[in-house]
């Protein structure tokens, strides 16, 4: 078993039928808090995210990011023997997480209603694309598709040049919503007076439309589709990125009228703009965004990044440096705060960032990334199968080959 006996979720067993990012992110969070996560994979290749690339010592970056701290068991769920083993795993589980194709769980007899009868103690969590009951419920859903359908791409990039936000925001956010739901229901379990465990359904589309809350609310009440502004925001001004004299890029932002006054007077030395009633409120400044960007951009182009950031810090104005991923990997703030930890993988040890929550008296265990089927024999032995029974399942190809 992976985890620590004193972890917050020690003693909780999660079985997961997962692919790609959303469900794996959900269960990685649970594993980081000490839950035992048994990842059931198809013997023929496993989670397809294992094969997106091979840049991490022969392994895929997506996979090693989302799958530490889990045990991999290979089961062919199209074989009777494989399904029987899955049910034996669920007999001792607390949670079942899945993000398979629409209808797949129901076809295997693992929908919420089925769990209520056969495994009433299990909290069933199904992540899907669009949620049931709508005209596009049966469509396949990937992060880009959901971001486009939900309007996220329309508010990212530049006018006439929409873009997908770089990180898989739909997948990550849905996984986190699912993990939060699981922890909430595990907590509520101690107060529930009998009955079957509740089930949870979280769709990527519902998650992204929730994340689009500001833009949808604005459009709903104004009738205006806000245009994307690159590294800026349609909600506030001035707020954006500006090239510096030494060839770098600074990001400066204001969120209220007082900050605007300080930026104009103490940083760019433009008291005329500060006194001009045409820029008095944020709504005024948003309407005249281009003029403000020109003034700030002209000033930034005359100064080095370090000078600009010191002036902004001294004035209490939010600012940052535009970084490439390679610069973030080497970021001194991460090093100074000891944010990196070693994680074992089948290809060798790698360094991974600690989970964001910093909890007193507890550090997330950050267990190893599993090889495909690495824990099949140990997990099956743990639920009572004999060596002979495991060998028979392997002969039937209901489980994958012995891990090498």
CSV table of C-alpha atoms in Angstrom, one decimal:
chain,number,residue,atom,x,y,z
A,1,UNK,CA,0.0,0.0,0.0
A,2,UNK,CA,1.2,3.5,-0.9
A,3,UNK,CA,0.8,6.3,1.6
A,4,UNK,CA,1.3,7.2,5.2
A,5,UNK,CA,-0.6,6.0,8.2
A,6,UNK,CA,-0.9,9.5,9.6
A,7,UNK,CA,-2.1,11.1,6.4
A,8,UNK,CA,-5.6,12.8,6.4
A,9,UNK,CA,-7.0,10.2,4.0
A,10,UNK,CA,-5.2,7.2,5.4
A,11,UNK,CA,-7.5,4.1,5.3
A,12,UNK,CA,-9.5,5.4,2.3
A,13,UNK,CA,-9.3,3.3,-0.8
A,14,UNK,CA,-10.1,4.7,-4.2
A,15,UNK,CA,-10.5,2.6,-7.3
A,16,UNK,CA,-10.2,4.5,-10.6
A,17,UNK,CA,-11.0,3.9,-14.2
A,18,UNK,CA,-9.3,6.9,-15.7
A,19,UNK,CA,-7.6,8.3,-18.7
A,20,UNK,CA,-5.8,11.5,-19.6
A,21,UNK,CA,-6.0,14.4,-17.1
A,22,UNK,CA,-9.3,15.1,-15.4
A,23,UNK,CA,-9.9,11.9,-13.3
A,24,UNK,CA,-6.1,11.3,-12.9
A,25,UNK,CA,-5.8,14.8,-11.4
A,26,UNK,CA,-8.7,14.1,-9.0
A,27,UNK,CA,-7.1,10.9,-7.8
A,28,UNK,CA,-3.6,12.3,-7.6
A,29,UNK,CA,-4.9,14.9,-5.2
A,30,UNK,CA,-6.5,12.2,-3.1
A,31,UNK,CA,-3.2,10.2,-3.2
A,32,UNK,CA,-1.2,13.2,-2.1
A,33,UNK,CA,-3.4,13.4,1.0
A,34,UNK,CA,-2.8,9.7,1.7
A,35,UNK,CA,-5.6,7.8,0.1
A,36,UNK,CA,-4.8,4.5,-1.5
A,37,UNK,CA,-5.5,4.9,-5.2
A,38,UNK,CA,-5.7,1.7,-7.3
A,39,UNK,CA,-5.6,2.7,-11.0
A,40,UNK,CA,-7.2,0.0,-13.2
A,41,UNK,CA,-5.7,0.1,-16.7
A,42,UNK,CA,-6.2,-1.8,-19.9
A,43,UNK,CA,-3.4,-4.4,-20.3
A,44,UNK,CA,-3.1,-3.2,-23.9
A,45,UNK,CA,-1.2,0.1,-23.3
A,46,UNK,CA,-3.0,1.3,-20.2
A,47,UNK,CA,-3.9,5.0,-19.7
A,48,UNK,CA,-3.4,6.5,-23.2
A,49,UNK,CA,-1.7,9.5,-21.6
A,50,UNK,CA,1.3,7.2,-20.9
A,51,UNK,CA,2.1,7.5,-24.6
A,52,UNK,CA,1.6,11.2,-25.4
A,53,UNK,CA,5.4,11.7,-25.5
A,54,UNK,CA,8.5,10.2,-23.9
A,55,UNK,CA,10.4,13.3,-22.7
A,56,UNK,CA,10.5,12.3,-19.0
A,57,UNK,CA,13.1,9.6,-19.0
A,58,UNK,CA,11.1,7.7,-21.6
A,59,UNK,CA,7.7,8.5,-20.1
A,60,UNK,CA,5.1,11.1,-20.9
A,61,UNK,CA,5.0,14.4,-19.1
A,62,UNK,CA,1.2,14.4,-18.7
A,63,UNK,CA,1.3,11.0,-17.1
A,64,UNK,CA,4.1,11.5,-14.6
A,65,UNK,CA,2.5,14.8,-13.6
A,66,UNK,CA,-0.9,13.3,-12.9
A,67,UNK,CA,-0.2,9.8,-11.6
A,68,UNK,CA,2.2,9.8,-8.7
A,69,UNK,CA,1.3,7.8,-5.6
A,70,UNK,CA,-0.9,5.3,-7.3
A,71,UNK,CA,-0.9,1.5,-7.8
A,72,UNK,CA,-1.4,0.2,-11.3
A,73,UNK,CA,-3.5,-2.9,-11.9
A,74,UNK,CA,-4.1,-4.2,-15.4
A,75,UNK,CA,-7.6,-5.7,-15.9
A,76,UNK,CA,-9.4,-6.5,-19.2
A,77,UNK,CA,-12.9,-5.3,-18.4
A,78,UNK,CA,-14.2,-6.9,-21.5
A,79,UNK,CA,-13.4,-10.3,-19.9
A,80,UNK,CA,-15.6,-11.8,-17.3
A,81,UNK,CA,-12.6,-12.6,-15.1
A,82,UNK,CA,-11.5,-9.0,-15.3
A,83,UNK,CA,-14.9,-7.6,-14.3
A,84,UNK,CA,-15.1,-10.1,-11.4
A,85,UNK,CA,-11.7,-8.9,-10.1
A,86,UNK,CA,-12.9,-5.3,-10.4
A,87,UNK,CA,-16.0,-6.1,-8.2
A,88,UNK,CA,-13.7,-7.7,-5.6
A,89,UNK,CA,-11.7,-4.5,-5.5
A,90,UNK,CA,-14.8,-2.5,-5.1
A,91,UNK,CA,-15.9,-4.7,-2.2
A,92,UNK,CA,-13.1,-3.1,-0.2
A,93,UNK,CA,-13.2,0.4,-1.7
A,94,UNK,CA,-14.6,3.7,-0.5
A,95,UNK,CA,-14.7,5.5,-3.9
A,96,UNK,CA,-14.9,4.7,-7.6
A,97,UNK,CA,-13.7,7.4,-9.9
A,98,UNK,CA,-14.1,7.2,-13.7
A,99,UNK,CA,-13.9,9.4,-16.8
A,100,UNK,CA,-14.6,6.9,-19.6
A,101,UNK,CA,-16.6,7.5,-22.8
A,102,UNK,CA,-20.3,8.3,-22.4
A,103,UNK,CA,-22.3,5.3,-21.3
A,104,UNK,CA,-19.3,3.1,-20.6
A,105,UNK,CA,-19.9,2.8,-16.9
A,106,UNK,CA,-23.5,1.8,-17.4
A,107,UNK,CA,-22.6,-0.8,-20.0
A,108,UNK,CA,-20.3,-2.4,-17.4
A,109,UNK,CA,-22.9,-2.4,-14.7
A,110,UNK,CA,-21.1,0.3,-12.8
A,111,UNK,CA,-23.5,3.3,-13.0
A,112,UNK,CA,-24.6,5.0,-9.9
A,113,UNK,CA,-27.7,2.9,-9.6
A,114,UNK,CA,-25.7,-0.3,-10.0
A,115,UNK,CA,-23.2,0.7,-7.3
A,116,UNK,CA,-26.1,1.5,-4.9
A,117,UNK,CA,-27.2,-2.1,-5.1
A,118,UNK,CA,-23.9,-4.1,-5.3
A,119,UNK,CA,-21.5,-1.7,-3.6
A,120,UNK,CA,-23.6,0.6,-1.4
A,121,UNK,CA,-20.6,1.8,0.6
A,122,UNK,CA,-18.8,3.2,-2.5
A,123,UNK,CA,-19.1,6.8,-3.5
A,124,UNK,CA,-19.3,6.7,-7.3
A,125,UNK,CA,-17.8,9.7,-9.1
A,126,UNK,CA,-18.3,9.9,-12.8
A,127,UNK,CA,-16.6,12.7,-14.8
A,128,UNK,CA,-17.9,13.2,-18.3
A,129,UNK,CA,-17.9,15.8,-21.0
A,130,UNK,CA,-21.3,17.5,-21.1
A,131,UNK,CA,-23.5,15.9,-18.4
A,132,UNK,CA,-26.6,13.8,-19.2
A,133,UNK,CA,-29.9,15.0,-20.5
A,134,UNK,CA,-28.8,17.5,-23.2
A,135,UNK,CA,-28.6,17.5,-26.9
A,136,UNK,CA,-24.8,17.0,-27.0
A,137,UNK,CA,-24.5,14.7,-23.9
A,138,UNK,CA,-23.2,11.8,-26.0
A,139,UNK,CA,-20.4,13.8,-27.8
A,140,UNK,CA,-16.8,13.0,-27.0
A,141,UNK,CA,-15.1,15.7,-24.9
A,142,UNK,CA,-11.5,16.7,-24.6
A,143,UNK,CA,-10.1,19.8,-22.9
A,144,UNK,CA,-9.8,21.9,-26.1
A,145,UNK,CA,-13.3,20.9,-27.3
A,146,UNK,CA,-14.8,21.9,-24.0
A,147,UNK,CA,-12.9,25.2,-23.9
A,148,UNK,CA,-14.2,26.0,-27.3
A,149,UNK,CA,-17.8,25.0,-26.5
A,150,UNK,CA,-17.8,26.9,-23.2
A,151,UNK,CA,-16.5,30.2,-24.7
A,152,UNK,CA,-13.1,30.1,-23.0
A,153,UNK,CA,-11.3,30.2,-26.3
A,154,UNK,CA,-13.3,33.2,-27.4
A,155,UNK,CA,-12.0,35.3,-24.4
A,156,UNK,CA,-8.4,34.2,-24.8
A,157,UNK,CA,-5.9,35.4,-27.4
A,158,UNK,CA,-6.6,38.5,-29.4
A,159,UNK,CA,-9.6,39.8,-31.4
A,160,UNK,CA,-10.0,37.6,-34.4
A,161,UNK,CA,-7.3,35.3,-33.1
A,162,UNK,CA,-8.9,33.1,-30.4
A,163,UNK,CA,-6.6,30.7,-28.5
A,164,UNK,CA,-6.8,27.8,-26.1
A,165,UNK,CA,-5.5,28.7,-22.6
A,166,UNK,CA,-2.2,26.9,-22.3
A,167,UNK,CA,-2.9,24.6,-19.3
A,168,UNK,CA,-5.8,22.1,-19.6
A,169,UNK,CA,-8.0,24.3,-17.5
A,170,UNK,CA,-11.2,22.3,-18.1
A,171,UNK,CA,-9.5,19.0,-17.1
A,172,UNK,CA,-7.7,20.3,-14.1
A,173,UNK,CA,-10.7,22.3,-12.7
A,174,UNK,CA,-13.1,19.4,-13.1
A,175,UNK,CA,-10.6,17.0,-11.4
A,176,UNK,CA,-10.4,19.4,-8.5
A,177,UNK,CA,-14.2,19.8,-8.2
A,178,UNK,CA,-14.4,16.0,-8.2
A,179,UNK,CA,-11.8,15.7,-5.5
A,180,UNK,CA,-13.5,18.3,-3.4
A,181,UNK,CA,-16.8,16.5,-3.8
A,182,UNK,CA,-15.2,13.2,-2.7
A,183,UNK,CA,-13.6,14.7,0.4
A,184,UNK,CA,-16.9,16.4,1.3
A,185,UNK,CA,-18.9,13.2,1.0
A,186,UNK,CA,-16.3,11.2,3.0
A,187,UNK,CA,-16.6,13.8,5.8
A,188,UNK,CA,-20.4,13.6,5.6
A,189,UNK,CA,-20.3,9.8,5.7
A,190,UNK,CA,-19.7,10.0,9.4
A,191,UNK,CA,-22.9,11.9,9.9
A,192,UNK,CA,-25.1,9.9,7.5
A,193,UNK,CA,-27.7,7.6,9.0
A,194,UNK,CA,-27.3,4.5,6.9
A,195,UNK,CA,-28.3,4.0,3.3
A,196,UNK,CA,-26.2,3.8,0.2
A,197,UNK,CA,-23.4,6.3,-0.4
A,198,UNK,CA,-24.3,9.3,-2.6
A,199,UNK,CA,-23.0,9.5,-6.2
A,200,UNK,CA,-21.3,12.4,-7.9
A,201,UNK,CA,-21.4,13.5,-11.5
A,202,UNK,CA,-19.1,16.3,-12.7
A,203,UNK,CA,-19.0,17.4,-16.3
A,204,UNK,CA,-16.2,19.4,-18.0
A,205,UNK,CA,-18.7,21.6,-19.7
A,206,UNK,CA,-20.5,22.5,-16.4
A,207,UNK,CA,-17.1,23.2,-14.8
A,208,UNK,CA,-15.9,25.5,-17.6
A,209,UNK,CA,-19.2,27.4,-17.8
A,210,UNK,CA,-18.8,28.0,-14.1
A,211,UNK,CA,-15.2,29.2,-14.6
A,212,UNK,CA,-16.5,31.5,-17.3
A,213,UNK,CA,-18.8,33.1,-14.7
A,214,UNK,CA,-17.5,36.6,-15.0
A,215,UNK,CA,-17.7,36.7,-18.8
A,216,UNK,CA,-21.1,35.0,-19.0
A,217,UNK,CA,-22.6,37.3,-16.3
A,218,UNK,CA,-21.2,40.4,-18.1
A,219,UNK,CA,-22.6,39.2,-21.4
A,220,UNK,CA,-25.9,38.2,-19.9
A,221,UNK,CA,-26.5,41.6,-18.6
A,222,UNK,CA,-24.8,43.8,-21.2
A,223,UNK,CA,-25.5,41.9,-24.4
A,224,UNK,CA,-21.8,42.4,-25.3
A,225,UNK,CA,-19.3,39.6,-26.1
A,226,UNK,CA,-16.1,40.9,-24.6
A,227,UNK,CA,-13.1,40.6,-26.9
A,228,UNK,CA,-9.9,38.9,-25.8
A,229,UNK,CA,-7.0,41.2,-25.0
A,230,UNK,CA,-4.0,39.0,-24.9
A,231,UNK,CA,-2.1,39.6,-21.6
A,232,UNK,CA,-4.7,42.0,-20.3
A,233,UNK,CA,-8.2,42.0,-18.9
A,234,UNK,CA,-11.4,43.5,-20.2
A,235,UNK,CA,-12.5,44.1,-16.6
A,236,UNK,CA,-9.8,46.6,-15.4
A,237,UNK,CA,-7.4,49.1,-16.8
A,238,UNK,CA,-4.5,49.8,-16.9
A,239,UNK,CA,-3.5,46.1,-16.7
A,240,UNK,CA,-1.2,44.4,-19.1
A,241,UNK,CA,2.3,43.6,-20.3
A,242,UNK,CA,4.9,46.1,-21.5
A,243,UNK,CA,8.4,45.6,-23.1
A,244,UNK,CA,11.3,47.1,-21.1
A,245,UNK,CA,14.5,48.8,-22.2
A,246,UNK,CA,16.6,45.7,-21.4
A,247,UNK,CA,14.5,43.4,-23.7
A,248,UNK,CA,12.3,41.9,-21.0
A,249,UNK,CA,8.6,42.2,-20.3
A,250,UNK,CA,7.0,43.5,-17.2
A,251,UNK,CA,3.3,43.0,-16.2
A,252,UNK,CA,1.7,45.9,-14.4
A,253,UNK,CA,-1.8,46.0,-13.0
A,254,UNK,CA,-4.2,48.2,-11.0
A,255,UNK,CA,-7.4,47.0,-9.4
A,256,UNK,CA,-8.9,50.3,-8.0
A,257,UNK,CA,-8.8,54.1,-8.3
A,258,UNK,CA,-6.2,54.5,-5.5
A,259,UNK,CA,-3.8,52.2,-7.3
A,260,UNK,CA,-4.3,54.1,-10.5
A,261,UNK,CA,-3.4,57.4,-8.8
A,262,UNK,CA,-0.2,55.9,-7.4
A,263,UNK,CA,0.8,54.3,-10.8
A,264,UNK,CA,0.3,57.6,-12.6
A,265,UNK,CA,1.9,59.9,-10.1
A,266,UNK,CA,4.7,57.7,-8.5
A,267,UNK,CA,5.7,55.4,-11.3
A,268,UNK,CA,5.2,56.9,-14.8
A,269,UNK,CA,5.3,60.6,-13.5
A,270,UNK,CA,2.1,61.6,-15.2
A,271,UNK,CA,0.1,63.7,-12.7
A,272,UNK,CA,-1.8,65.1,-15.7
A,273,UNK,CA,-3.3,61.7,-16.3
A,274,UNK,CA,-4.0,61.3,-12.6
A,275,UNK,CA,-5.8,64.7,-12.5
A,276,UNK,CA,-7.8,64.1,-15.7
A,277,UNK,CA,-11.4,63.3,-14.8
A,278,UNK,CA,-11.6,61.3,-18.1
A,279,UNK,CA,-9.6,58.6,-16.2
A,280,UNK,CA,-11.2,58.9,-12.8
A,281,UNK,CA,-13.0,55.6,-12.6
A,282,UNK,CA,-12.1,52.1,-13.8
A,283,UNK,CA,-15.0,52.2,-16.3
A,284,UNK,CA,-13.5,55.4,-17.6
A,285,UNK,CA,-10.1,53.8,-17.9
A,286,UNK,CA,-11.4,50.7,-19.6
A,287,UNK,CA,-12.9,52.9,-22.3
A,288,UNK,CA,-9.6,54.7,-22.8
A,289,UNK,CA,-7.4,51.7,-22.4
A,290,UNK,CA,-5.3,52.3,-25.5
A,291,UNK,CA,-4.2,55.8,-24.4
A,292,UNK,CA,-3.2,54.5,-21.0
A,293,UNK,CA,-1.3,51.6,-22.5
A,294,UNK,CA,0.6,54.0,-24.8
A,295,UNK,CA,1.6,56.2,-21.8
A,296,UNK,CA,2.7,53.2,-19.7
A,297,UNK,CA,4.4,51.5,-22.6
A,298,UNK,CA,6.4,54.6,-23.5
A,299,UNK,CA,7.7,54.9,-19.9
A,300,UNK,CA,8.5,51.2,-19.6
A,301,UNK,CA,10.5,51.2,-22.8
A,302,UNK,CA,12.8,53.8,-21.3
A,303,UNK,CA,13.6,51.8,-18.2
A,304,UNK,CA,15.1,48.4,-17.3
A,305,UNK,CA,12.9,45.7,-15.7
A,306,UNK,CA,14.6,45.9,-12.3
A,307,UNK,CA,14.0,49.6,-12.0
A,308,UNK,CA,10.4,49.3,-13.1
A,309,UNK,CA,9.7,46.6,-10.6
A,310,UNK,CA,11.3,48.5,-7.7
A,311,UNK,CA,9.3,51.6,-8.5
A,312,UNK,CA,6.1,49.5,-8.6
A,313,UNK,CA,6.9,47.7,-5.4
A,314,UNK,CA,7.7,50.9,-3.6
A,315,UNK,CA,4.4,52.3,-4.8
A,316,UNK,CA,2.5,49.2,-3.8
A,317,UNK,CA,1.5,48.4,-7.4
A,318,UNK,CA,1.2,44.8,-8.5
A,319,UNK,CA,3.8,43.7,-11.0
A,320,UNK,CA,5.6,40.6,-12.3
A,321,UNK,CA,8.1,39.4,-14.8
A,322,UNK,CA,6.9,37.5,-17.9
A,323,UNK,CA,8.7,34.1,-17.7
A,324,UNK,CA,9.1,31.2,-20.1
A,325,UNK,CA,8.5,27.7,-18.6
A,326,UNK,CA,12.2,27.1,-18.6
A,327,UNK,CA,12.7,30.2,-16.4
A,328,UNK,CA,9.9,29.0,-14.0
A,329,UNK,CA,11.7,25.7,-13.6
A,330,UNK,CA,14.7,27.6,-12.4
A,331,UNK,CA,12.7,30.2,-10.5
A,332,UNK,CA,14.6,31.3,-7.4
A,333,UNK,CA,11.3,31.7,-5.4
A,334,UNK,CA,10.6,28.0,-5.8
A,335,UNK,CA,14.1,27.1,-4.8
A,336,UNK,CA,14.1,29.4,-1.8
A,337,UNK,CA,10.8,27.9,-0.5
A,338,UNK,CA,12.0,24.4,-1.0
A,339,UNK,CA,9.1,23.5,-3.4
A,340,UNK,CA,10.7,20.6,-5.3
A,341,UNK,CA,10.7,17.0,-4.1
A,342,UNK,CA,12.1,13.8,-5.6
A,343,UNK,CA,9.6,11.3,-7.0
A,344,UNK,CA,10.4,7.8,-8.2
A,345,UNK,CA,9.2,6.7,-11.7
A,346,UNK,CA,9.9,3.5,-13.7
A,347,UNK,CA,12.5,5.5,-15.7
A,348,UNK,CA,14.3,6.9,-12.6
A,349,UNK,CA,13.9,9.7,-10.1
A,350,UNK,CA,12.6,13.0,-11.2
A,351,UNK,CA,11.9,16.3,-9.4
A,352,UNK,CA,8.3,17.4,-9.0
A,353,UNK,CA,6.7,20.4,-7.4
A,354,UNK,CA,5.0,19.9,-4.0
A,355,UNK,CA,1.2,20.2,-4.0
A,356,UNK,CA,0.0,23.8,-3.4
A,357,UNK,CA,-1.5,23.3,0.1
A,358,UNK,CA,1.0,23.9,2.8
A,359,UNK,CA,-0.3,22.1,5.9
A,360,UNK,CA,1.3,22.4,9.3
A,361,UNK,CA,2.6,19.1,10.7
A,362,UNK,CA,1.9,17.3,7.4
A,363,UNK,CA,3.7,17.0,4.1
A,364,UNK,CA,2.1,15.2,1.2
A,365,UNK,CA,3.8,11.8,0.6
A,366,UNK,CA,4.1,12.2,-3.2
A,367,UNK,CA,4.5,8.6,-4.0
A,368,UNK,CA,6.0,6.9,-7.0
A,369,UNK,CA,4.6,7.0,-10.5
A,370,UNK,CA,3.6,3.4,-11.3
A,371,UNK,CA,4.6,1.3,-14.2
A,372,UNK,CA,1.8,-0.3,-16.2
A,373,UNK,CA,0.5,-3.2,-14.2
A,374,UNK,CA,3.3,-2.9,-11.6
A,375,UNK,CA,1.0,-3.7,-8.7
A,376,UNK,CA,-1.3,-6.2,-10.3
A,377,UNK,CA,0.0,-9.2,-8.4
A,378,UNK,CA,0.3,-7.5,-5.0
A,379,UNK,CA,-3.1,-5.9,-5.1
A,380,UNK,CA,-4.8,-9.1,-6.2
A,381,UNK,CA,-3.0,-11.0,-3.5
A,382,UNK,CA,-4.2,-8.4,-1.1
A,383,UNK,CA,-7.9,-9.1,-1.9
A,384,UNK,CA,-7.4,-12.8,-1.4
A,385,UNK,CA,-6.5,-14.3,-4.8
A,386,UNK,CA,-4.0,-17.1,-4.7
A,387,UNK,CA,-1.0,-17.4,-6.9
A,388,UNK,CA,-2.8,-20.1,-8.9
A,389,UNK,CA,-5.9,-17.9,-9.4
A,390,UNK,CA,-3.7,-15.0,-10.6
A,391,UNK,CA,-1.9,-17.3,-13.0
A,392,UNK,CA,-5.2,-18.6,-14.3
A,393,UNK,CA,-6.4,-15.0,-14.9
A,394,UNK,CA,-3.2,-14.2,-16.7
A,395,UNK,CA,-3.7,-17.3,-18.8
A,396,UNK,CA,-7.2,-16.1,-19.7
A,397,UNK,CA,-5.7,-12.6,-20.4
A,398,UNK,CA,-8.1,-11.1,-18.0
A,399,UNK,CA,-5.1,-9.4,-16.4
A,400,UNK,CA,-1.9,-8.2,-18.0
A,401,UNK,CA,1.4,-9.9,-18.0
A,402,UNK,CA,3.6,-10.0,-15.0
A,403,UNK,CA,5.4,-6.7,-14.4
A,404,UNK,CA,9.1,-6.7,-15.3
